[in-house]
Tab-separated table of C-alpha atoms in Angstrom:
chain	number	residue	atom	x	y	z
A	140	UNK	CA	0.000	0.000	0.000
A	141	UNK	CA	1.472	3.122	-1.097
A	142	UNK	CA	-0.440	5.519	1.056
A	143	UNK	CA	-1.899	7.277	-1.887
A	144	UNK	CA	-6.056	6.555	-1.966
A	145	UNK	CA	-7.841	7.273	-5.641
A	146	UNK	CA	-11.006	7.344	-5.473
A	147	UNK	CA	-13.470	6.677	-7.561
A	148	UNK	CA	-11.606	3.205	-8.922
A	149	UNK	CA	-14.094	2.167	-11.932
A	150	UNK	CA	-16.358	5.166	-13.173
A	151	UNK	CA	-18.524	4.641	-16.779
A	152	UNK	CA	-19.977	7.400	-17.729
A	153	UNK	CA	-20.879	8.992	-21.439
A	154	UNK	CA	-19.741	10.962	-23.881
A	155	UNK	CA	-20.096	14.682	-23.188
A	156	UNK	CA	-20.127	14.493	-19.390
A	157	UNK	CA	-18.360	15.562	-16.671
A	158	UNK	CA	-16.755	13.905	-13.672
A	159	UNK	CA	-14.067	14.413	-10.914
A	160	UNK	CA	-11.368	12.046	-9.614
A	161	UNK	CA	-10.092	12.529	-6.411
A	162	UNK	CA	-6.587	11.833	-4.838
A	163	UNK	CA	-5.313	11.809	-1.060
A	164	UNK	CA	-1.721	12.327	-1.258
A	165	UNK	CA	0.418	9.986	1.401
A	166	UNK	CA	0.742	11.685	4.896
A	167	UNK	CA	3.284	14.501	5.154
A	168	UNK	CA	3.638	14.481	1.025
A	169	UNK	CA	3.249	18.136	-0.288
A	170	UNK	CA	2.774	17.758	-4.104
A	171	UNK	CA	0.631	15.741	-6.480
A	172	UNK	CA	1.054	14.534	-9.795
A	173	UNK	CA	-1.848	13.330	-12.217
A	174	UNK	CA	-1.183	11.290	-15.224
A	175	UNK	CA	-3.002	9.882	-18.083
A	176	UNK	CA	-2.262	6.070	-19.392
A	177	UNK	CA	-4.098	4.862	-22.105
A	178	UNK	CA	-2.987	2.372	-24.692
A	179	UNK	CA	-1.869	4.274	-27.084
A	180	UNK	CA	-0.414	7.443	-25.342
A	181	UNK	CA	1.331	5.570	-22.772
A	182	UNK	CA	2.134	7.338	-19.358
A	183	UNK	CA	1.538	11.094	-19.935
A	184	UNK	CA	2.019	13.616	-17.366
A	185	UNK	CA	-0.492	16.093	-17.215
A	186	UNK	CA	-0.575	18.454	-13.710
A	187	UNK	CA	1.498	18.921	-10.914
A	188	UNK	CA	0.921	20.867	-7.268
A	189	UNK	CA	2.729	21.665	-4.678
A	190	UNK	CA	1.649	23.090	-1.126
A	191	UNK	CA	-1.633	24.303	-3.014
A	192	UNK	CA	0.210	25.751	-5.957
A	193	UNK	CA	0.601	24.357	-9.728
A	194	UNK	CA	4.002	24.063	-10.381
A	195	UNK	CA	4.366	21.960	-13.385
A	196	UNK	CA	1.869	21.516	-16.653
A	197	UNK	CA	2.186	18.419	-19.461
A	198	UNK	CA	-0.053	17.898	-21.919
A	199	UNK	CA	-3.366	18.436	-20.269
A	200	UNK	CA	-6.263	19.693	-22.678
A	201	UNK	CA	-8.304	22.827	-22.446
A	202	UNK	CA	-11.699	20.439	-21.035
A	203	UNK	CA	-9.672	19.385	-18.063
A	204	UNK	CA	-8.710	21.085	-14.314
A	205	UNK	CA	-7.323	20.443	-11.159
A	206	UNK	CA	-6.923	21.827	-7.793
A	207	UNK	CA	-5.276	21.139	-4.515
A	208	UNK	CA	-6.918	22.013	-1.696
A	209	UNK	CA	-5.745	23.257	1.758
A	210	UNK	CA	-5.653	19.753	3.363
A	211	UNK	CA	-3.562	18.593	0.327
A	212	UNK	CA	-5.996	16.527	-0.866
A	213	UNK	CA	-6.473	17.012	-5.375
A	214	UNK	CA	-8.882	16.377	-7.355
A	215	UNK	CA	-9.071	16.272	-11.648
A	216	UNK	CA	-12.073	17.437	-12.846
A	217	UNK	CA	-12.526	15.836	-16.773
A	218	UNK	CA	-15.765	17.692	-18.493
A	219	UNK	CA	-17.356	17.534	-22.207
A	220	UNK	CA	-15.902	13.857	-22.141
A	221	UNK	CA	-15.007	12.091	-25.502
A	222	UNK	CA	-14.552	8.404	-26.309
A	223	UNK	CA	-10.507	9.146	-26.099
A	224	UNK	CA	-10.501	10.205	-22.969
A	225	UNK	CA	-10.922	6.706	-21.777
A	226	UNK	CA	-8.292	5.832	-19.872
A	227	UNK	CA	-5.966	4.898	-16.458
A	228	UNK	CA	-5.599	8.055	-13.945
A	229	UNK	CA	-3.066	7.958	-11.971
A	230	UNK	CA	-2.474	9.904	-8.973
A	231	UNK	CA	1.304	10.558	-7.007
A	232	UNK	CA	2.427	12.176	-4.218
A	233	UNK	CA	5.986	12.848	-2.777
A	234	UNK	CA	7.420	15.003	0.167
A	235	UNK	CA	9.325	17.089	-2.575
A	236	UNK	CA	9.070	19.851	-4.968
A	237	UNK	CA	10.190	18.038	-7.879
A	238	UNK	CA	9.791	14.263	-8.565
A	239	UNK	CA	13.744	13.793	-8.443
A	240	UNK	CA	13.010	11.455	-5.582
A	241	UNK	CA	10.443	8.539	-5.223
A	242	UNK	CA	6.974	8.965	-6.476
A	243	UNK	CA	4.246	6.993	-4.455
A	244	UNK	CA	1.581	6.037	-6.776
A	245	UNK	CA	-2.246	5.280	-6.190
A	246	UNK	CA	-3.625	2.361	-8.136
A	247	UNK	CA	-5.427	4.844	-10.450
A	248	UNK	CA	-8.825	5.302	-11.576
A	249	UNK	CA	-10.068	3.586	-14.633
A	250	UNK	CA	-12.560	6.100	-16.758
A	251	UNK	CA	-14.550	4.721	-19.325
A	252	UNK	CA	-16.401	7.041	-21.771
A	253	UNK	CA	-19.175	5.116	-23.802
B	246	UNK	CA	11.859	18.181	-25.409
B	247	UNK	CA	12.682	15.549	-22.923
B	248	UNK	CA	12.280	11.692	-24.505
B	249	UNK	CA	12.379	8.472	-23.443
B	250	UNK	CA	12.716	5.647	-25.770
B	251	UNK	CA	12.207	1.968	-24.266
B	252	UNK	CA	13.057	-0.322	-27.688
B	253	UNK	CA	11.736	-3.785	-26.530
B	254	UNK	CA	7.692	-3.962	-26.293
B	255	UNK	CA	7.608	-7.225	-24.575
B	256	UNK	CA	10.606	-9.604	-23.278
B	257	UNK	CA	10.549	-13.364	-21.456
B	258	UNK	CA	12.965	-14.833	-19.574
B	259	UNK	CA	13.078	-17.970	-17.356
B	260	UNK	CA	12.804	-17.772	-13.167
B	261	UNK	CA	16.253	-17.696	-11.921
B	262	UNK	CA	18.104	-16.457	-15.085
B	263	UNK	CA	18.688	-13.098	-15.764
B	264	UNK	CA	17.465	-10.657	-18.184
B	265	UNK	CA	18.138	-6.710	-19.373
B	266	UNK	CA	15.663	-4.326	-20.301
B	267	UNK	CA	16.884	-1.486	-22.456
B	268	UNK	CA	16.008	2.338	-22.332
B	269	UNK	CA	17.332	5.940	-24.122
B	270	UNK	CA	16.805	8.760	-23.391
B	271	UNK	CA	17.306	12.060	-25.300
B	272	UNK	CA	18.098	15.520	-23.249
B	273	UNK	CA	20.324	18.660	-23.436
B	274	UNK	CA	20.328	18.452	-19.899
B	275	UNK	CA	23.191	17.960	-17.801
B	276	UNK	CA	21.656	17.425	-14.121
B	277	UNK	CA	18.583	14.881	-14.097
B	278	UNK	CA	17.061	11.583	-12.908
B	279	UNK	CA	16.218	8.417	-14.169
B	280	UNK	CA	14.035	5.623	-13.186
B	281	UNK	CA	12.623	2.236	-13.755
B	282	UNK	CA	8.925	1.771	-12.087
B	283	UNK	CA	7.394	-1.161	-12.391
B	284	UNK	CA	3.336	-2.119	-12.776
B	285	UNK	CA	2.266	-5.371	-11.765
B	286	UNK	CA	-1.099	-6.734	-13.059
B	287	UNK	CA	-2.015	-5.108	-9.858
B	288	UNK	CA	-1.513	-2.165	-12.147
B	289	UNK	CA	-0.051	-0.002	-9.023
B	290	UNK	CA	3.278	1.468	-9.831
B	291	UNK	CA	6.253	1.213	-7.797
B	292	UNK	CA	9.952	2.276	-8.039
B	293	UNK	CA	12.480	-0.271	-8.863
B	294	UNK	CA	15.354	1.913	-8.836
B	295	UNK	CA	16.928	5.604	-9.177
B	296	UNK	CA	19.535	7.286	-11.011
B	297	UNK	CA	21.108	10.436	-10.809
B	298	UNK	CA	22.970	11.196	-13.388
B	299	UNK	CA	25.508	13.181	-11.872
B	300	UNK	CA	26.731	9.877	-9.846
B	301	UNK	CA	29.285	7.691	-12.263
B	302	UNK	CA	28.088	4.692	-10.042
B	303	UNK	CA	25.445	2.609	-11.432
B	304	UNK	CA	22.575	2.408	-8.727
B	305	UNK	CA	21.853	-0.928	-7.193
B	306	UNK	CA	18.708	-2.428	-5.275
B	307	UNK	CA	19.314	-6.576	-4.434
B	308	UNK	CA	18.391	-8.262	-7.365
B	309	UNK	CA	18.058	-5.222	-9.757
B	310	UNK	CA	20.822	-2.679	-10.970
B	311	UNK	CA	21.253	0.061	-13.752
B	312	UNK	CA	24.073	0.228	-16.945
B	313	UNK	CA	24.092	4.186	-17.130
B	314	UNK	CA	26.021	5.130	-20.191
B	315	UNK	CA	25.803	8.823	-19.325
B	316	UNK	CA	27.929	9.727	-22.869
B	317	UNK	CA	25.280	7.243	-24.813
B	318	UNK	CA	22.339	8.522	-22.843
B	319	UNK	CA	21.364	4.713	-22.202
B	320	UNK	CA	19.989	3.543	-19.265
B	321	UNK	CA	19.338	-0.326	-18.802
B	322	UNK	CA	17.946	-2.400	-15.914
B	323	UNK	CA	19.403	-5.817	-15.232
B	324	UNK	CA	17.239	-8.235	-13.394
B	325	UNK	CA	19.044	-11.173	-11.891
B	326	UNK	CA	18.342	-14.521	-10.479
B	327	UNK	CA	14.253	-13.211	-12.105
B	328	UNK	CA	11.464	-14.382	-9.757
B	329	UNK	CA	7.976	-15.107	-11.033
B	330	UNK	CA	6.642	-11.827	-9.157
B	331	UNK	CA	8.893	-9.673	-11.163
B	332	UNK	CA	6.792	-10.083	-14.254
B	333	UNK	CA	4.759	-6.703	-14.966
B	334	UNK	CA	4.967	-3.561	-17.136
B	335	UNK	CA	8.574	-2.010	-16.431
B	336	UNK	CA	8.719	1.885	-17.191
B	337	UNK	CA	11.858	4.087	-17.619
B	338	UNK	CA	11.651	7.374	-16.601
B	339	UNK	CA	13.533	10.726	-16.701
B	340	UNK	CA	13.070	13.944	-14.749
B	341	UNK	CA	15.247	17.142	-15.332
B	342	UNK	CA	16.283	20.626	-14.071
B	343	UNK	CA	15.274	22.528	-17.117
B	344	UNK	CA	12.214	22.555	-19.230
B	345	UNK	CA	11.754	19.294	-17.647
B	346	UNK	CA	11.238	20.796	-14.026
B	347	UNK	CA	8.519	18.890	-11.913
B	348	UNK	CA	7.563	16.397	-15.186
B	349	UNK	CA	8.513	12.943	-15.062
B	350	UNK	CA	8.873	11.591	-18.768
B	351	UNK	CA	7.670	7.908	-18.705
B	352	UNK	CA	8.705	5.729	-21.954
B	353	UNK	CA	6.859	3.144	-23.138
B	354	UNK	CA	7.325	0.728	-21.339
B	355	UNK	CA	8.248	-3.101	-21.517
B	356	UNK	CA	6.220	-6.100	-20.609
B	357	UNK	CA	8.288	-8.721	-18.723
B	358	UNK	CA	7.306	-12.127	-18.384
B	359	UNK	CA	9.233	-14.522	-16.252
B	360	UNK	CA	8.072	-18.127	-16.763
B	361	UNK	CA	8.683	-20.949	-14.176
């Protein structure tokens, strides 16, 4: 157990709706990380925060936004879904600024867009 | 741009013999990180082992150590003496100082499959 809790784990939902994935970093871990794997993309980072703040941006579209809250707690909020958004979200935490050190990963949540 | 280029989509090996996954990486950078996570069917990810690329030493964790070619910008993981639980999804990864600040780059990956 990494420490990291994703929640929600499975969500279906359908093409031009909205939803919000949420992530509780591991104890005493100050930034997130959320990242998009799908099966052709790969791994792709797409937002990082740290103590509240965004610090880093990938490739996250236009339709997408996230926010860390005061209690460190983040949450991805995915709207006007499309089929190719279907995909693995992963959540991270570590203690640091930067992800030079160990990243502790939740087990992600699996979107589905029908 | 930062990349990272893993070369072998899927690999076998037996239990108890050894096997080397291969990775490259492409950066103008001269202080960074690299990785190897792994993702079990369990699909959780988890660090195998870290690199920084300022250290000549290759990184070692028990069973699993790095070949960092700095010059060659190569960055293999060796997995000895392979135990059934090692097989998963093995991802290099690179961070940097630069344009790279706060993104880990994640290639491809490589499926491992140790049979018994």
């Amino acid at each position: 157990d990494s420490g990291v809790t994703q929640t929600p784990k499975h969500l279906i939902t359908a093409t031009g709706q909205r939803v919000t994935l949420r992530c509780s970093p591991r104890s005493g871990d100050l930034s997130v990380y959320w990242y998009q794997q799908s099966l052709d993309q790969g791994l792709q980072f797409l937002i990082q925060y740290y103590n509240g703040e965004e610090r880093a941006k990938g490739n996250i579209l236009e339709r997408f936004s996230a926010q860390q809250f005061p209690d460190l707690h983040s949450e991805l909020n995915l709207s006007s879904l499309e089929l190719g958004d279907s995909a693995l979200y992963f959540c991270a935490s570590s203690v640091s600024e930067r992800p030079t050190g160990e990243l502790f990963f939740g087990e992600g949540s699996r979107l589905t867009v029908l | 741009a930062q990349t990272v280029t893993q070369s072998q989509p899927e690999m076998s090996v037996q239990e108890a013999e050894t096997v080397t996954l291969s990775c490259t990486y492409d950066t103008s950078e001269n202080n960074y990180y690299l990785f190897w996570y792994k993702q079990p069917p369990s699909r959780q990810m988890i660090l195998v082992i870290r690199q920084e690329a300022y250290k000549q030493q290759n990184a070692t964790e028990n069973r699993f150590s790095v070949n960092f070619q700095k010059a060659a910008k190569s960055f293999s993981l060796k997995i000895s003496d392979s135990q059934l639980g090692d097989t998963a999804m093995y991802f290099c990864a690179f961070t940097g100082s630069g344009t790279s600040y706060g993104k880990l780059t994640f290639g491809q990956g490589t499926i491992l499959t140790v049979h018994p």
